[in-house]
Short mmCIF file of C-alpha atoms in Angstrom, two decimals:
data_model
loop_
_atom_site.label_atom_id
_atom_site.label_comp_id
_atom_site.label_asym_id
_atom_site.label_seq_id
_atom_site.Cartn_x
_atom_site.Cartn_y
_atom_site.Cartn_z
CA MET A 282 0.11 -19.08 -17.78
CA SER A 283 -2.08 -22.35 -17.72
CA LEU A 284 -2.58 -24.09 -14.70
CA ASN A 285 -3.29 -27.56 -13.46
CA PHE A 286 -4.58 -26.48 -9.98
CA ASP A 287 -8.54 -26.18 -9.96
CA PHE A 288 -9.26 -23.13 -7.72
CA SER A 289 -12.81 -24.47 -6.99
CA SER A 290 -11.12 -27.51 -5.13
CA TRP A 291 -10.04 -24.82 -2.36
CA PRO A 292 -10.11 -25.35 0.48
CA PRO A 293 -10.18 -28.92 1.52
CA ALA A 294 -13.00 -30.32 3.50
CA LEU A 295 -12.80 -30.44 7.24
CA THR A 296 -14.78 -32.27 9.67
CA LYS A 297 -15.93 -30.48 12.58
CA VAL A 298 -13.47 -31.64 15.45
CA GLN A 299 -11.03 -30.64 12.54
CA LEU A 300 -12.31 -27.56 12.20
CA ASP A 301 -12.70 -26.60 15.86
CA THR A 302 -8.59 -27.34 16.61
CA LEU A 303 -7.55 -25.78 13.81
CA THR A 304 -9.34 -22.63 15.15
CA LEU A 305 -8.13 -23.11 18.55
CA TYR A 306 -4.52 -23.66 17.27
CA ALA A 307 -4.62 -20.64 14.87
CA THR A 308 -5.92 -18.24 17.32
CA THR A 309 -3.82 -19.22 20.52
CA TYR A 310 -1.00 -19.03 17.99
CA ALA A 311 -1.72 -15.31 17.11
CA LEU A 312 -2.55 -14.43 20.41
CA SER A 313 0.95 -15.58 21.78
CA HIS A 314 3.01 -14.34 18.59
CA GLY A 315 1.73 -10.70 18.31
CA LEU A 316 -0.89 -11.19 15.39
CA LEU A 317 -2.73 -8.51 17.04
CA TYR A 318 -5.25 -5.63 16.76
CA LEU A 319 -6.63 -3.46 19.70
CA PRO A 320 -10.36 -4.03 20.02
CA PRO A 321 -12.66 -1.49 18.62
CA ALA A 322 -13.18 1.09 21.12
CA GLU A 323 -14.58 4.93 20.93
CA HIS A 324 -11.73 6.04 22.53
CA GLN A 325 -8.36 3.94 22.67
CA PRO A 326 -6.73 3.87 26.54
CA THR A 327 -3.42 5.38 26.44
CA ILE A 328 -2.01 1.83 28.01
CA PRO A 329 -3.98 -0.78 26.69
CA SER A 330 -5.18 -3.48 28.64
CA ALA A 331 -6.51 -6.15 25.98
CA ALA A 332 -6.00 -7.05 22.86
CA ILE A 333 -7.79 -9.18 20.03
CA HIS A 334 -6.19 -11.47 17.31
CA ALA A 335 -6.01 -10.07 13.67
CA PRO A 336 -8.56 -11.24 11.44
CA ILE A 337 -7.33 -14.21 9.83
CA SER A 338 -7.66 -17.13 7.53
CA LEU A 339 -7.21 -20.86 8.50
CA PHE A 340 -5.63 -21.92 4.92
CA PRO A 341 -3.14 -20.20 3.02
CA SER A 342 -4.71 -19.38 -0.33
CA PRO A 343 -3.34 -20.62 -3.60
CA PHE A 344 -1.58 -18.38 -5.98
CA PRO A 345 0.39 -19.31 -9.25
CA ARG A 346 4.42 -19.81 -8.04
CA GLN A 347 5.36 -18.07 -11.80
CA LEU A 348 2.82 -15.29 -11.17
CA PHE A 349 4.06 -14.53 -7.36
CA GLU A 350 7.64 -14.45 -8.82
CA GLN A 351 6.93 -11.80 -11.54
CA GLY A 352 4.81 -10.03 -8.95
CA ARG A 353 7.97 -10.01 -6.78
CA ARG A 354 10.32 -9.21 -10.50
CA ILE A 355 8.47 -6.28 -11.13
CA GLN A 356 8.31 -4.59 -7.93
CA ARG A 357 12.01 -3.84 -8.23
CA THR A 358 10.77 -1.85 -11.58
CA TYR A 359 7.87 0.12 -9.56
CA ASN A 360 9.91 0.94 -7.14
CA LEU A 361 12.45 2.57 -9.90
CA LEU A 362 9.40 4.17 -11.89
CA TYR A 363 7.70 5.86 -8.56
CA ALA A 364 10.78 7.41 -7.34
CA ARG A 365 11.38 8.90 -10.71
CA ILE A 366 8.00 10.11 -10.66
CA ALA A 367 8.41 11.78 -7.56
CA MET A 368 11.61 13.85 -8.65
CA ASP A 369 9.83 14.86 -11.91
CA GLU A 370 8.63 18.05 -10.24
CA GLU A 371 6.93 19.39 -13.98
CA PHE A 372 5.13 16.01 -14.44
CA LEU A 373 3.56 16.23 -10.54
CA ASP A 374 2.88 19.88 -11.18
CA ARG A 375 0.74 19.11 -14.45
CA ILE A 376 -0.92 16.01 -13.23
CA MET A 377 -1.87 16.56 -9.34
CA GLY A 378 -1.00 20.41 -8.75
CA ALA A 379 -3.46 23.01 -8.01
CA GLU A 380 -2.89 25.10 -11.07
CA GLU A 381 -3.93 22.68 -13.48
CA GLY A 382 -3.95 19.21 -12.21
CA VAL A 383 -6.41 17.01 -9.62
CA GLY A 384 -5.54 19.48 -7.04
CA LYS A 385 -7.60 22.05 -8.70
CA VAL A 386 -10.87 20.16 -7.72
CA ASP A 387 -9.68 17.95 -4.77
CA ASN A 388 -9.09 20.35 -1.80
CA PHE A 389 -7.22 17.63 0.03
CA ILE A 390 -4.66 16.93 -3.00
CA GLY A 391 -4.74 21.00 -3.74
CA GLN A 392 -3.64 21.92 -0.11
CA LEU A 393 -0.98 19.42 0.00
CA TRP A 394 0.10 20.39 -3.26
CA THR A 395 0.19 24.23 -2.67
CA GLY A 396 2.15 23.37 0.47
CA TRP A 397 4.88 21.96 -1.05
CA LYS A 398 4.99 24.33 -3.90
CA GLN A 399 5.39 27.15 -1.32
CA LEU A 400 8.70 24.86 -0.01
CA ARG A 401 10.13 24.48 -3.03
CA ASP A 402 10.12 27.90 -4.27
CA LYS A 403 12.10 28.40 -0.56
CA GLY A 404 14.45 25.70 -1.42
CA LEU A 405 13.97 22.41 0.28
CA ALA A 406 16.47 21.06 2.88
CA GLN A 407 16.38 17.83 2.24
CA PRO A 408 17.25 16.26 -1.36
CA LEU A 409 16.27 12.69 -0.57
CA HIS A 410 13.31 10.71 -0.36
CA LEU A 411 12.39 7.35 1.46
CA GLY A 412 9.36 5.36 -0.14
CA LEU A 413 8.15 2.54 1.94
CA PHE A 414 5.90 1.04 -1.18
CA ARG A 415 3.26 -1.85 -1.85
CA SER A 416 1.92 -2.68 -4.82
CA ASP A 417 -1.10 -4.95 -5.17
CA PHE A 418 -2.23 -7.42 -7.68
CA LEU A 419 -5.17 -9.47 -8.05
CA LEU A 420 -5.24 -12.78 -10.14
CA HIS A 421 -7.03 -11.99 -13.86
CA ALA A 422 -8.66 -15.02 -15.35
CA PRO A 423 -10.61 -13.73 -18.48
CA PRO A 424 -12.62 -16.35 -20.55
CA ALA A 425 -10.57 -18.49 -22.66
CA LYS A 426 -7.43 -16.63 -21.67
CA PRO A 427 -4.36 -17.58 -19.43
CA VAL A 428 -4.38 -16.38 -15.63
CA CYS A 429 -2.24 -13.39 -15.32
CA ILE A 430 -1.53 -10.41 -12.47
CA LYS A 431 -3.04 -7.21 -12.77
CA GLN A 432 -2.30 -4.13 -10.60
CA VAL A 433 -4.93 -2.70 -8.11
CA GLU A 434 -2.99 0.40 -7.16
CA PHE A 435 0.42 1.56 -5.84
CA ASN A 436 0.85 2.57 -2.74
CA THR A 437 3.45 5.04 -1.24
CA ILE A 438 2.14 6.26 2.16
CA SER A 439 1.19 4.58 5.43
CA VAL A 440 1.88 1.22 4.02
CA SER A 441 0.75 -1.33 6.40
CA PHE A 442 0.28 -4.89 7.40
CA GLY A 443 3.78 -5.78 6.27
CA SER A 444 4.61 -6.98 10.21
CA LEU A 445 1.39 -9.09 10.26
CA SER A 446 1.77 -10.44 7.02
CA GLN A 447 5.15 -12.07 8.27
CA LYS A 448 3.43 -13.10 11.12
CA THR A 449 0.34 -14.92 9.34
CA ALA A 450 2.74 -16.66 6.94
CA GLU A 451 4.17 -17.85 10.37
CA LEU A 452 1.01 -18.80 11.72
CA HIS A 453 0.19 -20.95 8.82
CA ARG A 454 3.50 -22.73 8.91
CA TYR A 455 3.17 -23.57 12.40
CA LEU A 456 -0.72 -25.15 11.47
CA LEU A 457 0.89 -27.15 8.77
CA ALA A 458 4.30 -28.32 10.97
CA SER A 459 1.42 -29.17 13.99
CA THR A 460 -1.10 -30.83 12.01
CA ASN A 461 -0.26 -31.25 8.82
CA TYR A 462 -3.73 -29.93 7.92
CA TYR A 463 -4.97 -33.43 8.71
CA ASP A 464 -3.46 -34.94 5.40
CA THR A 465 -6.54 -33.05 3.85
CA SER A 466 -4.58 -32.04 0.54
CA PRO A 467 -1.23 -32.94 -1.38
CA TYR A 468 -0.74 -29.20 -1.93
CA LEU A 469 -0.12 -28.59 1.55
CA THR A 470 3.51 -29.20 1.53
CA ARG A 471 6.07 -27.07 3.31
CA ASP A 472 7.72 -26.12 0.08
CA ARG A 473 4.58 -24.16 -1.44
CA PHE A 474 4.76 -22.04 2.09
CA PRO A 475 7.41 -19.03 0.91
CA VAL A 476 8.91 -17.79 4.01
CA ASN A 477 8.31 -14.01 4.35
CA ASP A 478 10.81 -11.55 5.73
CA THR A 479 8.83 -8.32 5.55
CA ILE A 480 9.44 -7.22 9.02
CA SER A 481 13.51 -7.23 8.52
CA GLY A 482 12.90 -5.92 4.89
CA LEU A 483 10.86 -2.66 5.87
CA ALA A 484 12.98 -2.06 8.89
CA SER A 485 15.97 -2.12 6.33
CA GLY A 486 14.50 0.63 4.62
CA LEU A 487 14.22 2.94 7.50
CA ALA A 488 17.73 2.02 8.31
CA ALA A 489 18.82 3.17 5.27
CA SER A 490 17.39 6.49 5.82
CA HIS A 491 18.81 6.87 9.43
CA LYS A 492 22.52 5.72 7.89
CA ALA A 493 22.15 8.30 5.17
CA TYR A 494 21.16 11.15 7.43
CA ASP A 495 23.82 9.94 10.00
CA VAL A 496 23.71 11.77 13.31
CA ALA A 497 24.53 10.17 16.22
CA GLY A 498 21.68 9.96 18.93
CA SER A 499 18.72 11.15 16.28
CA HIS A 500 15.70 9.31 16.14
CA VAL A 501 12.70 7.97 13.94
CA LEU A 502 9.76 9.77 14.14
CA PHE A 503 6.89 7.75 13.34
CA VAL A 504 3.70 10.20 12.93
CA VAL A 505 0.92 8.14 13.72
CA GLN A 506 -2.95 8.23 14.27
CA PRO A 507 -4.80 8.77 17.59
CA GLY A 508 -6.15 5.64 18.92
CA GLU A 509 -4.42 3.33 16.37
CA ARG A 510 -6.01 -0.17 16.45
CA ASN A 511 -2.91 -1.25 14.32
CA VAL A 512 -0.99 -0.66 16.92
CA PHE A 513 1.11 -3.86 16.70
CA ASP A 514 2.13 -3.64 12.82
CA GLN A 515 3.99 -0.67 13.94
CA ARG A 516 5.43 -1.83 17.33
CA LEU A 517 7.00 -4.91 15.29
CA LEU A 518 9.35 -2.62 13.40
CA GLU A 519 9.90 -0.33 15.83
CA TYR A 520 11.10 -3.29 17.67
CA GLU A 521 13.10 -4.42 14.71
CA LEU A 522 15.08 -1.16 14.06
CA LEU A 523 16.31 -1.20 17.78
CA GLU A 524 17.30 -4.82 18.41
CA LYS A 525 18.97 -5.21 14.79
CA TYR A 526 20.08 -1.35 14.47
CA SER A 527 20.03 0.21 17.56
CA ILE A 528 17.44 2.94 16.19
CA HIS A 529 15.10 4.48 18.47
CA ILE A 530 11.68 5.27 17.87
CA ILE A 531 9.57 8.10 19.12
CA ARG A 532 5.92 7.84 18.37
CA GLN A 533 3.48 11.23 18.22
CA THR A 534 0.22 12.45 16.39
CA PHE A 535 0.02 15.54 14.37
CA ASP A 536 -2.03 17.06 17.55
CA GLU A 537 1.10 16.03 19.59
CA LEU A 538 3.44 17.34 17.39
CA ALA A 539 2.20 20.67 16.97
CA HIS A 540 3.38 21.48 20.43
CA SER A 541 6.38 19.46 20.54
CA ALA A 542 7.97 19.75 16.67
CA SER A 543 10.50 22.60 16.27
CA VAL A 544 12.90 23.03 12.98
CA ASP A 545 15.91 25.32 13.46
CA SER A 546 15.67 28.09 11.50
CA SER A 547 19.46 28.12 10.17
CA THR A 548 19.96 24.58 10.01
CA SER A 549 16.69 23.19 9.14
CA VAL A 550 17.21 20.07 12.18
CA LEU A 551 14.11 18.64 13.41
CA ARG A 552 13.50 18.31 17.23
CA ILE A 553 10.99 16.64 19.19
CA SER A 554 10.55 18.45 22.48
CA CYS A 555 10.44 15.57 25.55
CA SER A 556 10.28 15.39 29.11
CA GLU A 557 13.68 15.86 30.53
CA ASP A 558 12.72 12.92 32.47
CA LEU A 559 12.74 10.81 29.43
CA HIS A 560 15.56 12.50 27.35
CA PRO A 561 18.46 14.29 29.33
CA SER A 562 18.42 17.20 26.82
CA GLY A 563 14.90 17.93 26.54
CA SER A 564 14.22 17.34 22.97
CA ILE A 565 15.37 14.92 20.23
CA GLU A 566 16.99 15.42 16.86
CA ILE A 567 14.83 12.98 14.27
CA SER A 568 16.47 11.60 11.17
CA THR A 569 13.76 10.19 9.79
CA VAL A 570 9.53 10.89 9.57
CA TYR A 571 7.75 7.68 8.74
CA TYR A 572 3.72 8.33 8.37
CA ARG A 573 1.56 5.79 9.36
CA SER A 574 -0.88 8.46 8.93
CA GLY A 575 -1.41 11.55 7.00
CA TYR A 576 -3.17 10.13 3.90
CA MET A 577 -7.05 10.92 4.39
CA PRO A 578 -8.28 14.50 4.28
CA HIS A 579 -10.19 13.91 7.92
CA GLU A 580 -6.78 13.55 9.62
CA TYR A 581 -6.14 17.31 8.78
CA PRO A 582 -8.95 18.88 10.37
CA THR A 583 -7.99 22.28 10.84
CA PRO A 584 -5.57 24.43 9.01
CA GLY A 585 -3.41 24.03 11.61
CA HIS A 586 -2.87 20.29 11.04
CA TYR A 587 -1.45 21.26 7.55
CA THR A 588 1.10 23.70 8.82
CA THR A 589 2.55 20.53 11.18
CA ARG A 590 2.82 18.91 8.14
CA PHE A 591 4.68 21.57 6.32
CA LEU A 592 6.70 21.89 9.33
CA LEU A 593 8.22 18.46 8.78
CA GLU A 594 8.27 18.48 5.27
CA GLY A 595 10.39 22.01 5.50
CA SER A 596 12.85 19.95 7.79
CA LYS A 597 16.01 18.33 7.51
CA ALA A 598 14.68 15.08 8.41
CA ILE A 599 14.37 12.43 5.20
CA LYS A 600 10.28 11.88 4.74
CA CYS A 601 8.77 8.57 4.22
CA PRO A 602 6.95 9.64 2.26
CA THR A 603 7.76 13.08 1.02
CA ILE A 604 4.72 15.33 -0.20
CA ALA A 605 6.16 14.77 -3.59
CA LEU A 606 6.10 11.14 -3.27
CA GLN A 607 2.80 10.84 -1.83
CA LEU A 608 1.13 12.86 -4.73
CA ALA A 609 2.76 10.06 -7.01
CA GLY A 610 0.79 7.49 -5.34
CA GLY A 611 -2.59 9.44 -6.41
CA LYS A 612 -4.96 7.41 -8.72
CA LYS A 613 -4.62 9.58 -11.32
CA VAL A 614 -0.92 9.33 -11.97
CA GLN A 615 -1.90 5.53 -11.87
CA GLU A 616 -4.29 6.24 -14.72
CA VAL A 617 -1.90 8.65 -16.82
CA LEU A 618 1.15 6.07 -16.76
CA THR A 619 -1.45 3.53 -18.93
CA GLN A 620 -1.30 6.24 -21.45
CA PRO A 621 0.92 5.57 -24.58
CA GLY A 622 4.67 6.67 -24.00
CA MET A 623 4.16 7.43 -20.63
CA ILE A 624 6.23 4.73 -18.85
CA GLU A 625 9.00 5.39 -21.41
CA ARG A 626 9.39 8.75 -20.08
CA PHE A 627 10.58 7.47 -16.80
CA LEU A 628 12.36 4.40 -17.54
CA ALA A 629 13.33 4.73 -21.30
CA ASP A 630 14.44 8.07 -21.48
CA GLU A 631 18.58 7.44 -22.34
CA LYS A 632 19.01 11.23 -22.58
CA LYS A 633 17.54 11.87 -19.15
CA TYR A 634 19.18 8.94 -17.29
CA GLY A 635 22.02 7.58 -18.93
CA THR A 636 22.70 3.82 -18.93
CA VAL A 637 20.31 3.60 -15.80
CA ILE A 638 17.30 2.65 -17.83
CA LEU A 639 15.02 -0.35 -18.57
CA SER A 640 14.91 -2.78 -21.77
CA ARG A 641 11.58 -3.18 -23.69
CA GLU A 642 11.02 -6.39 -22.20
CA GLU A 643 11.18 -5.14 -18.58
CA ILE A 644 8.83 -2.13 -19.88
CA ASP A 645 6.55 -4.14 -21.58
CA GLU A 646 6.29 -6.76 -18.53
CA LEU A 647 5.36 -3.89 -16.37
CA ARG A 648 2.65 -2.74 -18.93
CA GLN A 649 1.33 -6.08 -19.16
CA SER A 650 0.50 -5.83 -15.00
CA PHE A 651 -1.75 -2.70 -16.01
CA MET A 652 -5.44 -3.09 -16.35
CA ALA A 653 -7.49 -0.51 -18.75
CA MET A 654 -8.25 2.76 -16.97
CA TRP A 655 -9.25 6.73 -18.26
CA GLY A 656 -10.05 9.51 -16.25
CA LEU A 657 -13.64 10.74 -16.25
CA ASP A 658 -12.42 14.41 -17.95
CA VAL A 659 -10.35 12.54 -20.60
CA SER A 660 -10.96 12.91 -24.26
CA GLU A 661 -10.51 10.23 -26.88
CA ASP A 662 -7.55 11.55 -28.54
CA MET A 663 -5.88 11.18 -25.46
CA LEU A 664 -5.92 7.07 -25.69
CA THR A 665 -4.14 7.31 -29.08
CA PRO A 666 -0.53 7.16 -29.45
CA ASP A 667 0.42 10.84 -30.31
CA ALA A 668 -0.70 11.85 -26.62
CA SER A 669 0.82 12.28 -23.60
CA ALA A 670 -0.88 13.42 -20.52
CA ALA A 671 -4.30 14.31 -19.50
CA SER A 672 -5.39 17.98 -19.63
CA SER A 673 -8.59 19.74 -19.96
CA GLY A 674 -10.72 20.88 -23.07
CA SER A 675 -14.18 21.12 -24.32
CA GLY A 676 -15.49 17.88 -24.88
CA GLN A 677 -13.54 15.87 -22.51
CA GLU A 678 -15.95 15.14 -19.86
CA GLU A 679 -18.45 14.19 -22.24
CA PHE A 680 -16.45 11.50 -23.67
CA GLY A 681 -14.92 10.08 -20.39
CA VAL A 682 -18.16 10.02 -18.45
CA ARG A 683 -19.91 8.53 -21.28
CA LYS A 684 -17.31 5.51 -21.56
CA ALA A 685 -17.89 4.97 -17.98
CA ARG A 686 -21.38 5.09 -18.17
CA ASP A 687 -21.60 2.59 -21.05
CA ALA A 688 -19.49 -0.02 -19.52
CA ALA A 689 -20.38 0.66 -15.56
CA LEU A 690 -21.12 -3.53 -14.91
CA SER A 691 -17.13 -3.91 -15.76
CA LEU A 692 -15.67 -0.81 -14.13
CA VAL A 693 -15.02 0.74 -10.79
CA LEU A 694 -14.57 4.62 -10.17
CA LYS A 695 -11.71 5.80 -7.59
CA PRO A 696 -11.26 9.18 -6.55
CA GLN A 697 -7.57 10.42 -4.51
CA ARG A 698 -7.85 8.41 -1.50
CA GLU A 699 -6.10 5.61 -0.02
CA GLY A 700 -7.68 3.77 2.91
CA GLY A 701 -10.53 1.66 1.60
CA GLY A 702 -14.21 2.39 1.35
CA ASN A 703 -13.75 5.05 -1.17
CA ASN A 704 -14.74 3.29 -4.47
CA VAL A 705 -17.78 3.26 -6.56
CA TYR A 706 -18.70 -0.08 -8.32
CA LYS A 707 -20.50 -1.36 -11.06
CA ASP A 708 -24.58 -0.58 -11.07
CA ALA A 709 -23.96 2.25 -8.45
CA ILE A 710 -21.91 4.41 -10.98
CA PRO A 711 -24.41 5.42 -13.43
CA SER A 712 -26.48 7.30 -10.50
CA PHE A 713 -23.15 8.48 -9.16
CA LEU A 714 -22.44 9.74 -12.23
CA ASP A 715 -25.23 11.78 -12.23
CA SER A 716 -24.67 13.42 -9.49
CA LEU A 717 -20.93 13.99 -9.76
CA PRO A 718 -20.30 18.11 -10.56
CA PRO A 719 -18.54 18.29 -13.77
CA GLN A 720 -15.86 19.98 -12.15
CA ASP A 721 -14.93 17.06 -10.09
CA ARG A 722 -14.91 14.69 -12.41
CA GLN A 723 -10.91 15.33 -13.09
CA ALA A 724 -10.49 13.81 -9.61
CA TRP A 725 -11.78 10.36 -10.37
CA ILE A 726 -10.69 7.50 -12.65
CA ALA A 727 -12.67 4.69 -14.45
CA MET A 728 -10.71 1.29 -14.17
CA GLU A 729 -11.94 -1.84 -15.52
CA LEU A 730 -12.77 -4.55 -13.28
CA ILE A 731 -10.34 -7.45 -12.54
CA LYS A 732 -11.91 -10.98 -13.32
CA THR A 733 -10.79 -13.35 -10.35
CA PRO A 734 -10.73 -16.97 -10.52
CA GLU A 735 -14.22 -18.20 -9.45
CA ASN A 736 -15.38 -20.82 -6.61
CA THR A 737 -12.17 -20.55 -4.40
CA GLY A 738 -12.80 -20.61 -0.82
CA ASN A 739 -11.62 -20.26 2.47
CA TYR A 740 -12.00 -20.16 6.30
CA LEU A 741 -12.26 -16.72 7.93
CA VAL A 742 -11.88 -15.95 11.41
CA ARG A 743 -12.75 -13.12 13.09
CA ALA A 744 -12.13 -11.86 16.94
CA GLY A 745 -14.80 -10.58 18.93
CA ALA A 746 -16.64 -13.55 20.19
CA THR A 747 -16.59 -13.89 24.35
CA ASP A 748 -14.53 -16.86 24.31
CA LEU A 749 -12.33 -18.98 21.53
CA HIS A 750 -14.48 -21.89 21.18
CA SER A 751 -17.34 -19.58 20.06
CA GLN A 752 -15.10 -18.01 17.43
CA THR A 753 -16.59 -20.06 14.25
CA PRO A 754 -15.05 -19.72 11.29
CA VAL A 755 -16.74 -18.85 8.14
CA LYS A 756 -16.61 -20.51 5.02
CA SER A 757 -16.79 -18.13 2.31
CA ASP A 758 -16.00 -18.00 -1.59
CA VAL A 759 -13.35 -15.37 -1.79
CA VAL A 760 -10.61 -13.05 -3.53
CA SER A 761 -7.20 -12.41 -2.43
CA GLU A 762 -5.01 -9.49 -2.98
CA LEU A 763 -1.08 -9.96 -3.67
CA GLY A 764 0.56 -6.91 -1.96
CA ILE A 765 4.19 -6.90 -3.01
CA PHE A 766 6.44 -4.65 -0.27
CA GLY A 767 9.49 -2.42 -1.71
CA TRP A 768 11.38 0.44 -0.67
CA ALA A 769 13.45 3.14 -2.29
CA LEU A 770 15.69 6.22 -1.28
CA PHE A 771 16.59 8.40 -3.70
CA GLY A 772 17.10 12.18 -4.56
CA GLU A 773 18.51 15.30 -6.13
CA PRO A 774 20.97 16.15 -7.69
CA THR A 775 22.30 12.28 -8.89
CA GLN A 776 18.84 10.85 -9.26
CA ARG A 777 20.28 7.64 -8.05
CA VAL A 778 17.75 5.19 -6.49
CA GLU A 779 18.56 2.79 -4.19
CA GLU A 780 15.50 0.19 -3.89
CA ARG A 781 14.84 -3.22 -2.72
CA GLU A 782 11.73 -5.83 -2.81
CA VAL A 783 11.30 -6.36 0.63
CA GLY A 784 8.25 -8.80 1.21
CA TRP A 785 4.57 -9.92 0.50
CA LEU A 786 1.15 -9.41 1.79
CA LEU A 787 -1.87 -11.64 1.07
CA ARG A 788 -5.32 -10.25 2.13
CA THR A 789 -8.49 -12.25 1.34
CA LYS A 790 -12.10 -11.31 1.66
CA GLY A 791 -15.76 -12.42 0.48
CA LYS A 792 -16.75 -12.45 -2.85
CA ASP A 793 -19.59 -10.68 -2.72
CA SER A 794 -17.64 -7.80 -1.07
CA ASN A 795 -16.12 -4.69 -3.41
CA GLU A 796 -13.57 -2.99 -0.81
CA GLY A 797 -10.52 -5.08 0.49
CA GLY A 798 -9.28 -3.18 3.46
CA VAL A 799 -8.29 -5.52 6.66
CA ALA A 800 -8.00 -2.31 9.20
CA THR A 801 -11.88 -1.37 7.52
CA GLY A 802 -12.93 -4.69 8.30
CA PHE A 803 -13.65 -5.79 4.80
CA SER A 804 -10.52 -8.44 4.53
CA VAL A 805 -8.53 -10.91 6.55
CA LEU A 806 -4.64 -11.34 6.61
CA ASP A 807 -3.52 -14.34 4.60
CA SER A 808 -0.80 -16.01 3.08
CA LEU A 809 0.08 -17.88 -0.03
CA LEU A 810 0.30 -21.37 -1.11
CA LEU A 811 2.03 -21.36 -4.29
CA VAL A 812 0.52 -23.62 -6.91
CA ASP A 813 1.66 -24.71 -10.71
#
């Protein structure tokens, strides 16, 4: 699409007095409204005694209105696509399994798949899956071509910052209302600041799962990391569930669950033991297991941690996500979906899905959001229309690696990991390829880099100074990543998918930073200024 907006004109110029005042207004608003983190510490206290505001931008960042609406629209298609992938056991076994897929060379993926396969062989107690999703996009502005959106990745586990993204949008609307941003830009009008109701949207997905379980007095279990700094993002969902739906939450780590969780051998009901001082029966039945952890290998330091995960997976409680849905979010799946005919397998198979199939226009719009990508193990014939999925064979490693080496300066290499800080970029790629054992190539994909608009800036504010006035914003050239949230509740035997698009997130980072995680310190929380 063509745009009248000049990205290089952003942000508007501010005087020092204006900048200092906006910073004070923004940081005090954040501290007053729960836009918070726990401060860095080697060990977080059981009862926090202090908090800092989350990293934020002072201005919202410009984003084309039509492309924002497109991202929201295709989220519904992505919800359906990943729900159907999670229900396709044959596909996941082939692409992610430990016998012929990524799990052969990636021990973490292999452990999860093996445990899931053993549970499937015994018979899963709960056919329903719940997914809270986030699809991440960047603006793509190739030379002499219209600006469009391209997907970075699709997240299926521990999808974060839904709550704080809403708070950040409210922060920027407050700054507009209180200062009008000192009339520094005609674009800063209320109709360009979209409302974001992600807290209620994500909570509605958890509430739908709880309702489907339908046992009075049951709770939702949040599986959390020890010493979680991003606890306020999670607590806001907890409060929404209690206040709007009267649903109670219990929070436990894997270490705690190793001692507290049990599954009834006859009913498969998951119960969490607790003090009778806290609950009269001494145990709580769980309707939904919501993972805000469990996505990285270091979270399973012992075999016992996998045992706990599989105990929960084998229970009657609805999991968000199931292991199947976590595997579906793998980068290898993202790469395989770009191969000819793969989207149609899940979205246009009339024999399998009856009338619940998508039109050619809907599928094309989804496909247009893909960047080119391939597996390091892929063969040249895998990229032709008569191929169907990645497989192993002689010569494939040579082709995939050679193609990545030749195009290294325009690529990123991605493993099957979430959470930021795992990728390899540009000129670091050749030496990495030299060091990568051939047997490990199946676990990596190569993806063409998205070319974001040049010379867009913003003021970035990070906490940590001793007083508010010394938290000087840093004006930087930036890149902004749009995340669209959705949820899906689905499962056998009907393969019916109930799904929603439920809000958005904008994360902004310095132009020179390759990684994009807020929790890992690369990005700040931002919101949208819709431009035409």
